[in-house]
PDB file of C-alpha atoms in Angstrom:
ATOM      1  CA  MET A1294     -11.841  16.402 -29.253  1.00 42.00           C
ATOM      2  CA  LYS A1295     -13.158  18.565 -26.444  1.00 46.00           C
ATOM      3  CA  ASN A1296     -11.670  21.912 -25.696  1.00 47.00           C
ATOM      4  CA  GLY A1297     -11.916  23.549 -22.317  1.00 45.00           C
ATOM      5  CA  PHE A1298     -12.095  27.000 -20.834  1.00 43.00           C
ATOM      6  CA  VAL A1299     -11.127  27.283 -17.185  1.00 44.00           C
ATOM      7  CA  LYS A1300     -11.621  30.276 -14.923  1.00 43.00           C
ATOM      8  CA  PHE A1301      -9.926  30.081 -11.526  1.00 40.00           C
ATOM      9  CA  LEU A1302     -11.506  31.762  -8.525  1.00 42.00           C
ATOM     10  CA  THR A1303      -9.433  33.991  -6.285  1.00 37.00           C
ATOM     11  CA  VAL A1304     -10.286  33.242  -2.683  1.00 38.00           C
ATOM     12  CA  CYS A1305     -10.973  36.387  -0.676  1.00 34.00           C
ATOM     13  CA  THR A1306     -12.472  34.906   2.477  1.00 33.00           C
ATOM     14  CA  LEU A1307     -12.599  31.400   3.847  1.00 36.00           C
ATOM     15  CA  CYS A1308     -14.791  30.228   6.723  1.00 34.00           C
ATOM     16  CA  PRO A1309     -14.256  26.536   7.522  1.00 34.00           C
ATOM     17  CA  LEU A1310     -16.391  25.149  10.334  1.00 32.00           C
ATOM     18  CA  ALA A1311     -15.388  22.534  12.880  1.00 33.00           C
ATOM     19  CA  VAL A1312     -16.422  19.000  12.011  1.00 35.00           C
ATOM     20  CA  HIS A1313     -17.591  16.648  14.740  1.00 34.00           C
ATOM     21  CA  LEU A1314     -17.900  12.901  15.058  1.00 35.00           C
ATOM     22  CA  SER A1315     -21.533  11.905  14.891  1.00 36.00           C
ATOM     23  CA  ARG A1316     -21.431   8.104  15.054  1.00 40.00           C
ATOM     24  CA  SER A1317     -19.153   7.597  18.040  1.00 39.00           C
ATOM     25  CA  GLY A1318     -20.462  10.103  20.562  1.00 41.00           C
ATOM     26  CA  ASP A1319     -18.854  13.247  21.891  1.00 41.00           C
ATOM     27  CA  VAL A1320     -15.089  13.607  21.680  1.00 39.00           C
ATOM     28  CA  PRO A1321     -12.689  16.245  23.012  1.00 38.00           C
ATOM     29  CA  GLU A1322     -12.557  19.439  20.972  1.00 38.00           C
ATOM     30  CA  LYS A1323      -8.955  18.770  19.944  1.00 41.00           C
ATOM     31  CA  GLU A1324     -10.175  15.665  18.103  1.00 51.00           C
ATOM     32  CA  THR A1325     -12.637  17.402  15.798  1.00 66.00           C
ATOM     33  CA  LEU A1326     -12.093  17.527  12.049  1.00 70.00           C
ATOM     34  CA  SER A1327     -12.438  20.446   9.678  1.00 76.00           C
ATOM     35  CA  ALA A1328     -12.349  21.038   5.937  1.00 85.00           C
ATOM     36  CA  SER A1329     -10.647  23.936   4.176  1.00 87.00           C
ATOM     37  CA  LEU A1330     -10.703  25.088   0.575  1.00 89.00           C
ATOM     38  CA  CYS A1331      -7.675  24.289  -1.587  1.00 86.00           C
ATOM     39  CA  SER A1332      -8.974  25.531  -4.919  1.00 87.00           C
ATOM     40  CA  ALA A1333     -12.125  26.168  -6.945  1.00 89.00           C
ATOM     41  CA  TYR A1334     -12.607  26.743 -10.649  1.00 86.00           C
ATOM     42  CA  ALA A1335     -15.268  26.693 -13.350  1.00 84.00           C
ATOM     43  CA  ARG A1336     -14.864  24.872 -16.646  1.00 82.00           C
ATOM     44  CA  THR A1337     -16.878  24.916 -19.844  1.00 79.00           C
ATOM     45  CA  TRP A1338     -16.205  22.278 -22.486  1.00 74.00           C
ATOM     46  CA  TRP A1339     -17.108  23.315 -25.997  1.00 71.00           C
ATOM     47  CA  GLN A1340     -17.083  22.063 -29.547  1.00 68.00           C
ATOM     48  CA  PRO A1341     -17.832  23.998 -32.705  1.00 73.00           C
ATOM     49  CA  GLY A1342     -21.578  24.082 -33.344  1.00 70.00           C
ATOM     50  CA  VAL A1343     -22.579  22.876 -29.867  1.00 68.00           C
ATOM     51  CA  LYS A1344     -25.159  25.263 -28.370  1.00 73.00           C
ATOM     52  CA  ASN A1345     -25.185  23.872 -24.825  1.00 75.00           C
ATOM     53  CA  PRO A1346     -21.623  22.881 -23.862  1.00 75.00           C
ATOM     54  CA  GLU A1347     -20.927  20.854 -20.745  1.00 79.00           C
ATOM     55  CA  LYS A1348     -20.315  23.001 -17.655  1.00 85.00           C
ATOM     56  CA  THR A1349     -18.634  21.921 -14.436  1.00 88.00           C
ATOM     57  CA  PHE A1350     -17.713  23.584 -11.171  1.00 90.00           C
ATOM     58  CA  HIS A1351     -14.737  21.936  -9.473  1.00 89.00           C
ATOM     59  CA  VAL A1352     -13.694  22.207  -5.804  1.00 89.00           C
ATOM     60  CA  ASP A1353     -10.767  20.659  -3.925  1.00 88.00           C
ATOM     61  CA  LEU A1354     -11.223  20.360  -0.151  1.00 88.00           C
ATOM     62  CA  LYS A1355      -8.394  19.601   2.240  1.00 86.00           C
ATOM     63  CA  ILE A1356      -9.355  17.638   5.344  1.00 83.00           C
ATOM     64  CA  MET A1357      -7.662  18.925   8.461  1.00 79.00           C
ATOM     65  CA  LYS A1358      -7.318  16.316  11.192  1.00 73.00           C
ATOM     66  CA  PRO A1359      -5.539  15.568  14.486  1.00 69.00           C
ATOM     67  CA  ALA A1360      -2.019  14.205  14.217  1.00 70.00           C
ATOM     68  CA  LEU A1361      -3.030  10.841  15.696  1.00 73.00           C
ATOM     69  CA  TRP A1362      -5.676  10.137  13.075  1.00 78.00           C
ATOM     70  CA  ARG A1363      -5.406   9.148   9.447  1.00 80.00           C
ATOM     71  CA  MET A1364      -8.082   9.403   6.799  1.00 78.00           C
ATOM     72  CA  VAL A1365      -8.784   5.916   5.464  1.00 81.00           C
ATOM     73  CA  TYR A1366     -11.809   6.114   3.195  1.00 80.00           C
ATOM     74  CA  CYS A1367     -14.429   8.487   1.801  1.00 78.00           C
ATOM     75  CA  ASN A1368     -17.821   7.043   0.936  1.00 72.00           C
ATOM     76  CA  GLU A1369     -18.025   8.509  -2.558  1.00 71.00           C
ATOM     77  CA  LYS A1370     -21.633   7.572  -3.310  1.00 74.00           C
ATOM     78  CA  ASP A1371     -22.911   9.519  -0.282  1.00 77.00           C
ATOM     79  CA  ALA A1372     -20.410  12.403  -0.407  1.00 82.00           C
ATOM     80  CA  ARG A1373     -22.539  15.331  -1.616  1.00 87.00           C
ATOM     81  CA  LEU A1374     -22.492  19.042  -0.885  1.00 92.00           C
ATOM     82  CA  ALA A1375     -25.087  21.634  -1.868  1.00 93.00           C
ATOM     83  CA  VAL A1376     -23.541  24.631  -3.619  1.00 92.00           C
ATOM     84  CA  HIS A1377     -25.056  28.044  -4.353  1.00 90.00           C
ATOM     85  CA  ASP A1378     -23.883  31.609  -4.933  1.00 91.00           C
ATOM     86  CA  SER A1379     -24.768  35.062  -3.617  1.00 91.00           C
ATOM     87  CA  THR A1380     -27.239  35.790  -6.426  1.00 89.00           C
ATOM     88  CA  GLY A1381     -29.765  33.336  -4.981  1.00 82.00           C
ATOM     89  CA  GLY A1382     -29.960  31.229  -8.105  1.00 71.00           C
ATOM     90  CA  ARG A1383     -30.694  27.536  -8.207  1.00 71.00           C
ATOM     91  CA  PHE A1384     -28.644  25.116  -6.168  1.00 83.00           C
ATOM     92  CA  GLY A1385     -26.114  22.681  -7.562  1.00 87.00           C
ATOM     93  CA  VAL A1386     -24.788  19.475  -5.999  1.00 91.00           C
ATOM     94  CA  LEU A1387     -21.081  18.762  -5.603  1.00 89.00           C
ATOM     95  CA  CYS A1388     -20.214  15.062  -5.815  1.00 86.00           C
ATOM     96  CA  CYS A1389     -16.925  13.230  -5.354  1.00 80.00           C
ATOM     97  CA  GLU A1390     -15.307  12.388  -8.670  1.00 69.00           C
ATOM     98  CA  GLU A1391     -14.848   8.769  -9.655  1.00 50.00           C
ATOM     99  CA  SER A1392     -11.106   9.309  -9.550  1.00 41.00           C
ATOM    100  CA  LEU A1393     -11.249  10.155  -5.854  1.00 41.00           C
ATOM    101  CA  PHE A1394      -8.869   7.898  -3.972  1.00 49.00           C
ATOM    102  CA  MET A1395      -7.110   8.756  -0.763  1.00 52.00           C
ATOM    103  CA  GLU A1396      -3.690   9.121  -2.383  1.00 55.00           C
ATOM    104  CA  ASP A1397      -2.280  10.779   0.720  1.00 64.00           C
ATOM    105  CA  LEU A1398      -3.654   9.416   3.990  1.00 63.00           C
ATOM    106  CA  GLU A1399      -1.612  11.983   5.920  1.00 69.00           C
ATOM    107  CA  HIS A1400      -2.929  15.067   4.069  1.00 72.00           C
ATOM    108  CA  PRO A1401      -6.123  13.936   2.275  1.00 79.00           C
ATOM    109  CA  VAL A1402      -7.753  16.122  -0.379  1.00 83.00           C
ATOM    110  CA  LEU A1403     -11.264  15.514  -1.717  1.00 84.00           C
ATOM    111  CA  GLU A1404     -11.865  16.346  -5.367  1.00 86.00           C
ATOM    112  CA  MET A1405     -15.504  17.323  -5.925  1.00 89.00           C
ATOM    113  CA  GLU A1406     -17.385  18.387  -9.018  1.00 89.00           C
ATOM    114  CA  CYS A1407     -20.792  19.849  -9.862  1.00 90.00           C
ATOM    115  CA  ARG A1408     -22.041  19.255 -13.400  1.00 86.00           C
ATOM    116  CA  ASP A1409     -24.240  21.703 -15.334  1.00 82.00           C
ATOM    117  CA  TRP A1410     -23.864  24.469 -12.768  1.00 86.00           C
ATOM    118  CA  LEU A1411     -21.568  27.498 -12.573  1.00 87.00           C
ATOM    119  CA  PRO A1412     -21.601  30.528 -10.268  1.00 88.00           C
ATOM    120  CA  ALA A1413     -23.372  33.493 -11.834  1.00 85.00           C
ATOM    121  CA  ALA A1414     -21.181  36.086 -13.545  1.00 80.00           C
ATOM    122  CA  GLY A1415     -21.886  38.676 -10.846  1.00 81.00           C
ATOM    123  CA  ALA A1416     -21.599  36.349  -7.839  1.00 85.00           C
ATOM    124  CA  ALA A1417     -19.754  37.766  -4.831  1.00 88.00           C
ATOM    125  CA  TRP A1418     -19.382  34.469  -3.009  1.00 90.00           C
ATOM    126  CA  VAL A1419     -20.083  30.730  -3.189  1.00 91.00           C
ATOM    127  CA  GLU A1420     -21.223  28.572  -0.279  1.00 92.00           C
ATOM    128  CA  LEU A1421     -20.845  24.814   0.229  1.00 93.00           C
ATOM    129  CA  LYS A1422     -23.001  22.863   2.701  1.00 92.00           C
ATOM    130  CA  GLY A1423     -23.482  19.196   3.481  1.00 91.00           C
ATOM    131  CA  LYS A1424     -21.989  16.103   5.100  1.00 87.00           C
ATOM    132  CA  ILE A1425     -19.299  13.734   3.877  1.00 86.00           C
ATOM    133  CA  PRO A1426     -19.145  10.227   5.414  1.00 84.00           C
ATOM    134  CA  CYS A1427     -15.590   9.002   5.945  1.00 83.00           C
ATOM    135  CA  ILE A1428     -13.654   6.351   7.835  1.00 85.00           C
ATOM    136  CA  ILE A1429     -10.704   7.300  10.010  1.00 86.00           C
ATOM    137  CA  GLY A1430      -8.121   5.077  11.673  1.00 88.00           C
ATOM    138  CA  LYS A1431      -6.450   5.700  15.029  1.00 89.00           C
ATOM    139  CA  GLU A1432      -3.956   2.831  15.197  1.00 92.00           C
ATOM    140  CA  GLU A1433      -1.330   1.266  12.957  1.00 93.00           C
ATOM    141  CA  ALA A1434      -1.028  -2.502  12.692  1.00 96.00           C
ATOM    142  CA  LEU A1435       1.381  -4.903  11.007  1.00 97.00           C
ATOM    143  CA  SER A1436       0.319  -8.104   9.286  1.00 97.00           C
ATOM    144  CA  GLU A1437       2.124 -11.402   9.623  1.00 95.00           C
ATOM    145  CA  GLY A1438       5.093 -11.669   7.290  1.00 95.00           C
ATOM    146  CA  LEU A1439       4.938 -13.580   4.016  1.00 97.00           C
ATOM    147  CA  SER A1440       8.050 -15.156   2.528  1.00 96.00           C
ATOM    148  CA  PHE A1441       8.956 -14.763  -1.167  1.00 96.00           C
ATOM    149  CA  THR A1442      11.916 -16.000  -3.197  1.00 95.00           C
ATOM    150  CA  VAL A1443      14.003 -13.308  -4.885  1.00 92.00           C
ATOM    151  CA  GLY A1444      14.090 -13.739  -8.654  1.00 88.00           C
ATOM    152  CA  GLN A1445      11.207 -16.195  -8.869  1.00 89.00           C
ATOM    153  CA  LYS A1446       8.428 -14.945 -11.137  1.00 84.00           C
ATOM    154  CA  ASP A1447       4.681 -14.751 -10.506  1.00 88.00           C
ATOM    155  CA  GLN A1448       4.437 -15.543  -6.809  1.00 95.00           C
ATOM    156  CA  LYS A1449       1.048 -15.071  -5.130  1.00 97.00           C
ATOM    157  CA  LYS A1450      -0.012 -15.604  -1.513  1.00 97.00           C
ATOM    158  CA  PRO A1451      -3.228 -15.010   0.462  1.00 97.00           C
ATOM    159  CA  LEU A1452      -3.194 -12.077   2.857  1.00 97.00           C
ATOM    160  CA  LEU A1453      -5.111 -11.474   6.095  1.00 97.00           C
ATOM    161  CA  LEU A1454      -5.283  -8.011   7.681  1.00 97.00           C
ATOM    162  CA  LYS A1455      -7.022  -8.179  11.060  1.00 96.00           C
ATOM    163  CA  GLY A1456      -9.501  -5.393  11.769  1.00 95.00           C
ATOM    164  CA  ALA A1457      -8.765  -3.605   8.481  1.00 95.00           C
ATOM    165  CA  VAL A1458     -12.373  -3.234   7.245  1.00 93.00           C
ATOM    166  CA  LEU A1459     -15.249  -1.259   8.785  1.00 90.00           C
ATOM    167  CA  GLU A1460     -18.830  -2.173   7.939  1.00 88.00           C
ATOM    168  CA  GLU A1461     -21.625   0.390   7.457  1.00 82.00           C
ATOM    169  CA  ALA A1462     -23.070  -0.637  10.833  1.00 82.00           C
ATOM    170  CA  GLY A1463     -19.773   0.227  12.519  1.00 84.00           C
ATOM    171  CA  SER A1464     -18.374  -3.250  13.211  1.00 89.00           C
ATOM    172  CA  GLU A1465     -14.802  -4.105  12.304  1.00 90.00           C
ATOM    173  CA  LYS A1466     -13.919  -7.188  10.310  1.00 94.00           C
ATOM    174  CA  ASP A1467     -10.781  -8.706   8.851  1.00 96.00           C
ATOM    175  CA  GLY A1468      -9.618  -7.679   5.415  1.00 95.00           C
ATOM    176  CA  ARG A1469      -8.699 -10.416   2.976  1.00 96.00           C
ATOM    177  CA  GLY A1470      -6.836 -10.280  -0.293  1.00 96.00           C
ATOM    178  CA  SER A1471      -3.668 -11.409  -1.983  1.00 97.00           C
ATOM    179  CA  LEU A1472      -0.083 -10.249  -2.304  1.00 97.00           C
ATOM    180  CA  GLU A1473       1.607 -10.838  -5.660  1.00 97.00           C
ATOM    181  CA  MET A1474       5.300 -10.520  -6.444  1.00 95.00           C
ATOM    182  CA  SER A1475       7.198 -10.560  -9.721  1.00 93.00           C
ATOM    183  CA  PHE A1476      10.741  -9.677 -10.843  1.00 90.00           C
ATOM    184  CA  VAL A1477      11.939  -7.968 -13.991  1.00 86.00           C
ATOM    185  CA  ARG A1478      15.302  -6.650 -15.138  1.00 82.00           C
ATOM    186  CA  ASP A1479      15.520  -2.838 -14.979  1.00 77.00           C
ATOM    187  CA  ARG A1480      16.791  -1.582 -18.336  1.00 77.00           C
ATOM    188  CA  ASP A1481      18.208   1.688 -16.999  1.00 76.00           C
ATOM    189  CA  SER A1482      20.222   0.480 -14.020  1.00 73.00           C
ATOM    190  CA  GLY A1483      20.802  -3.129 -14.986  1.00 71.00           C
ATOM    191  CA  GLY A1484      19.580  -4.161 -11.538  1.00 74.00           C
ATOM    192  CA  LEU A1485      16.638  -6.301 -10.572  1.00 83.00           C
ATOM    193  CA  ARG A1486      13.217  -4.702 -10.171  1.00 89.00           C
ATOM    194  CA  MET A1487      10.855  -6.250  -7.609  1.00 93.00           C
ATOM    195  CA  GLU A1488       7.168  -5.469  -8.191  1.00 95.00           C
ATOM    196  CA  MET A1489       4.464  -6.167  -5.614  1.00 96.00           C
ATOM    197  CA  LYS A1490       0.688  -5.802  -5.861  1.00 96.00           C
ATOM    198  CA  LEU A1491      -1.850  -6.081  -3.055  1.00 97.00           C
ATOM    199  CA  LYS A1492      -5.411  -6.836  -4.233  1.00 96.00           C
ATOM    200  CA  SER A1493      -8.654  -6.840  -2.256  1.00 95.00           C
ATOM    201  CA  SER A1494     -12.387  -6.480  -2.842  1.00 93.00           C
ATOM    202  CA  ARG A1495     -12.563  -4.007   0.074  1.00 90.00           C
ATOM    203  CA  TYR A1496     -10.776  -0.719   0.481  1.00 86.00           C
ATOM    204  CA  MET A1497      -8.331  -0.592   3.412  1.00 90.00           C
ATOM    205  CA  GLY A1498      -5.995   1.980   4.909  1.00 89.00           C
ATOM    206  CA  ILE A1499      -2.785   0.510   3.513  1.00 91.00           C
ATOM    207  CA  LEU A1500       0.276   2.537   4.531  1.00 90.00           C
ATOM    208  CA  ARG A1501       3.428   0.731   3.418  1.00 93.00           C
ATOM    209  CA  LEU A1502       5.289  -2.575   3.140  1.00 96.00           C
ATOM    210  CA  GLU A1503       7.994  -3.651   5.557  1.00 97.00           C
ATOM    211  CA  LEU A1504      10.693  -5.776   3.920  1.00 97.00           C
ATOM    212  CA  THR A1505      13.135  -7.838   5.984  1.00 96.00           C
ATOM    213  CA  THR A1506      15.610 -10.655   5.491  1.00 94.00           C
ATOM    214  CA  PRO A1507      14.923 -14.098   7.046  1.00 93.00           C
ATOM    215  CA  GLU A1508      17.141 -12.964   9.950  1.00 93.00           C
ATOM    216  CA  GLY A1509      14.997  -9.887  10.574  1.00 93.00           C
ATOM    217  CA  ALA A1510      17.354  -7.251   9.161  1.00 95.00           C
ATOM    218  CA  PRO A1511      16.089  -4.585   6.720  1.00 95.00           C
ATOM    219  CA  PHE A1512      15.989  -5.984   3.206  1.00 95.00           C
ATOM    220  CA  PRO A1513      18.258  -4.040   0.780  1.00 92.00           C
ATOM    221  CA  ALA A1514      15.713  -2.541  -1.610  1.00 92.00           C
ATOM    222  CA  ARG A1515      14.958   1.002  -2.774  1.00 91.00           C
ATOM    223  CA  GLU A1516      11.305   1.872  -3.356  1.00 91.00           C
ATOM    224  CA  ASP A1517      10.876   4.068  -6.430  1.00 87.00           C
ATOM    225  CA  LEU A1518       7.159   3.749  -7.187  1.00 88.00           C
ATOM    226  CA  PHE A1519       3.887   3.451  -5.268  1.00 89.00           C
ATOM    227  CA  SER A1520       0.340   3.781  -6.603  1.00 86.00           C
ATOM    228  CA  ARG A1521      -3.285   2.948  -5.820  1.00 83.00           C
ATOM    229  CA  SER A1522      -6.093   2.085  -8.211  1.00 83.00           C
ATOM    230  CA  SER A1523      -9.617   0.679  -8.305  1.00 80.00           C
ATOM    231  CA  SER A1524     -11.627  -1.040 -11.015  1.00 80.00           C
ATOM    232  CA  SER A1525     -14.823  -3.121 -11.089  1.00 79.00           C
ATOM    233  CA  GLY A1526     -15.067  -3.508  -7.326  1.00 79.00           C
ATOM    234  CA  GLU A1527     -11.412  -4.425  -6.811  1.00 89.00           C
ATOM    235  CA  TYR A1528      -8.809  -2.273  -5.096  1.00 90.00           C
ATOM    236  CA  SER A1529      -5.079  -2.512  -5.811  1.00 92.00           C
ATOM    237  CA  TRP A1530      -1.904  -1.138  -4.236  1.00 93.00           C
ATOM    238  CA  PHE A1531       1.316  -1.354  -6.240  1.00 94.00           C
ATOM    239  CA  TRP A1532       4.967  -0.994  -5.200  1.00 96.00           C
ATOM    240  CA  SER A1533       8.151  -1.206  -7.235  1.00 95.00           C
ATOM    241  CA  TYR A1534      11.622  -1.625  -5.740  1.00 94.00           C
ATOM    242  CA  LEU A1535      15.127  -1.641  -7.201  1.00 92.00           C
ATOM    243  CA  LEU A1536      17.491  -4.381  -6.010  1.00 90.00           C
ATOM    244  CA  ASN A1537      21.142  -5.128  -6.553  1.00 84.00           C
ATOM    245  CA  PRO A1538      21.786  -7.222  -9.716  1.00 80.00           C
ATOM    246  CA  ASP A1539      23.170 -10.142  -7.674  1.00 82.00           C
ATOM    247  CA  GLU A1540      20.482 -10.145  -4.946  1.00 86.00           C
ATOM    248  CA  LYS A1541      19.362 -13.666  -3.971  1.00 88.00           C
ATOM    249  CA  GLY A1542      17.610 -15.548  -1.196  1.00 92.00           C
ATOM    250  CA  LYS A1543      14.345 -14.765   0.561  1.00 95.00           C
ATOM    251  CA  VAL A1544      12.483 -11.577   1.387  1.00 96.00           C
ATOM    252  CA  HIS A1545       9.841 -11.395   4.117  1.00 97.00           C
ATOM    253  CA  VAL A1546       6.997  -8.936   3.473  1.00 97.00           C
ATOM    254  CA  ALA A1547       4.595  -7.519   6.081  1.00 97.00           C
ATOM    255  CA  VAL A1548       1.869  -4.942   5.419  1.00 97.00           C
ATOM    256  CA  ASN A1549       1.524  -1.846   7.591  1.00 96.00           C
ATOM    257  CA  TYR A1550      -2.100  -0.619   7.690  1.00 95.00           C
ATOM    258  CA  MET A1551      -4.643   1.338   9.729  1.00 92.00           C
ATOM    259  CA  THR A1552      -7.003  -0.168  12.281  1.00 94.00           C
ATOM    260  CA  GLY A1553      -9.017   1.225  15.210  1.00 92.00           C
ATOM    261  CA  LEU A1554     -11.499   2.385  12.577  1.00 92.00           C
ATOM    262  CA  GLU A1555     -14.464   4.731  13.083  1.00 89.00           C
ATOM    263  CA  TRP A1556     -17.113   6.297  10.875  1.00 87.00           C
ATOM    264  CA  VAL A1557     -17.013  10.085  10.758  1.00 82.00           C
ATOM    265  CA  ASP A1558     -19.858  12.183   9.372  1.00 82.00           C
ATOM    266  CA  MET A1559     -18.078  15.335   8.352  1.00 83.00           C
ATOM    267  CA  PRO A1560     -20.423  18.346   8.142  1.00 86.00           C
ATOM    268  CA  VAL A1561     -19.027  21.029   5.838  1.00 90.00           C
ATOM    269  CA  GLU A1562     -20.108  24.666   5.702  1.00 91.00           C
ATOM    270  CA  ILE A1563     -17.687  26.874   3.788  1.00 91.00           C
ATOM    271  CA  LYS A1564     -18.261  30.255   2.188  1.00 90.00           C
ATOM    272  CA  PHE A1565     -15.586  31.878   0.033  1.00 88.00           C
ATOM    273  CA  GLY A1566     -15.485  35.120  -1.898  1.00 86.00           C
ATOM    274  CA  MET A1567     -14.342  35.739  -5.466  1.00 72.00           C
ATOM    275  CA  SER A1568     -12.694  38.516  -7.395  1.00 59.00           C
ATOM    276  CA  GLY A1569     -13.377  38.835 -11.097  1.00 39.00           C
ATOM    277  CA  LEU A1570     -16.109  37.074 -13.029  1.00 36.00           C
ATOM    278  CA  VAL A1571     -16.783  33.424 -13.707  1.00 39.00           C
ATOM    279  CA  GLN A1572     -18.144  33.253 -17.234  1.00 38.00           C
ATOM    280  CA  ASP A1573     -18.970  30.715 -19.891  1.00 36.00           C
ATOM    281  CA  SER A1574     -16.808  30.615 -22.964  1.00 33.00           C
ATOM    282  CA  GLN A1575     -18.539  29.249 -26.037  1.00 33.00           C
ATOM    283  CA  LYS A1576     -16.100  30.487 -28.616  1.00 32.00           C
ATOM    284  CA  GLY A1577     -12.673  29.212 -29.489  1.00 34.00           C
ATOM    285  CA  GLU A1578     -10.257  28.433 -32.183  1.00 32.00           C
TER     286      GLU A1578
END
């Protein structure tokens, strides 16, 4: 089993630069983006007898954006930042981790990691430079409603989200997938648990589900779980709701998502200072 040594960096100065749209022409200054530093730390994994343990430098960046925009997607394979320290040593490259997923479209944070590079022990500051390609959305849309029967197991229906996908060339296209529903008995409350999963081969800016009765009134359900995941080229969004034990009838489900999509090349240039030393640890219990 690996053991880890982590040294956190105390931020002394922070210099985020404005980030401008580069694929859609000039925009008003109030609509620029910027990135700020949330945290940075160095980690050395070690095992007894290993002479060259794995080293990583980890950075979390918060994307600051106008209130009318939402972050929809970060192109992980092209999201790279050069990193170096004040000692003038060799450069490292920060890459988005595989686990990166826009968990919070309102306040997105990018988790980035540089392998086999750490700031030198006597470094006074670290600087990050590069561009991160992202997709933003300016408008919310609502899909057509799909009807499901409460209590019926393993229901699955095709889903169409108009204008939910943005191609590399900048053209919008419809997003396609499926919406699955199942029901299980909740052991703690005794009520009925309604579980829904949205699946698609393309990532989309999914916000929430809107549940209504056939008459258009809000459907009586309490959401207690939401998650996103990706695996083997498929993206999934999962919701779980608690219902009353005697709930029956139909529930209509519509998907709220982002459209009005644009590519954003986000240049990042951040320099932050440190107090204390960042050192390797190759000894342990």
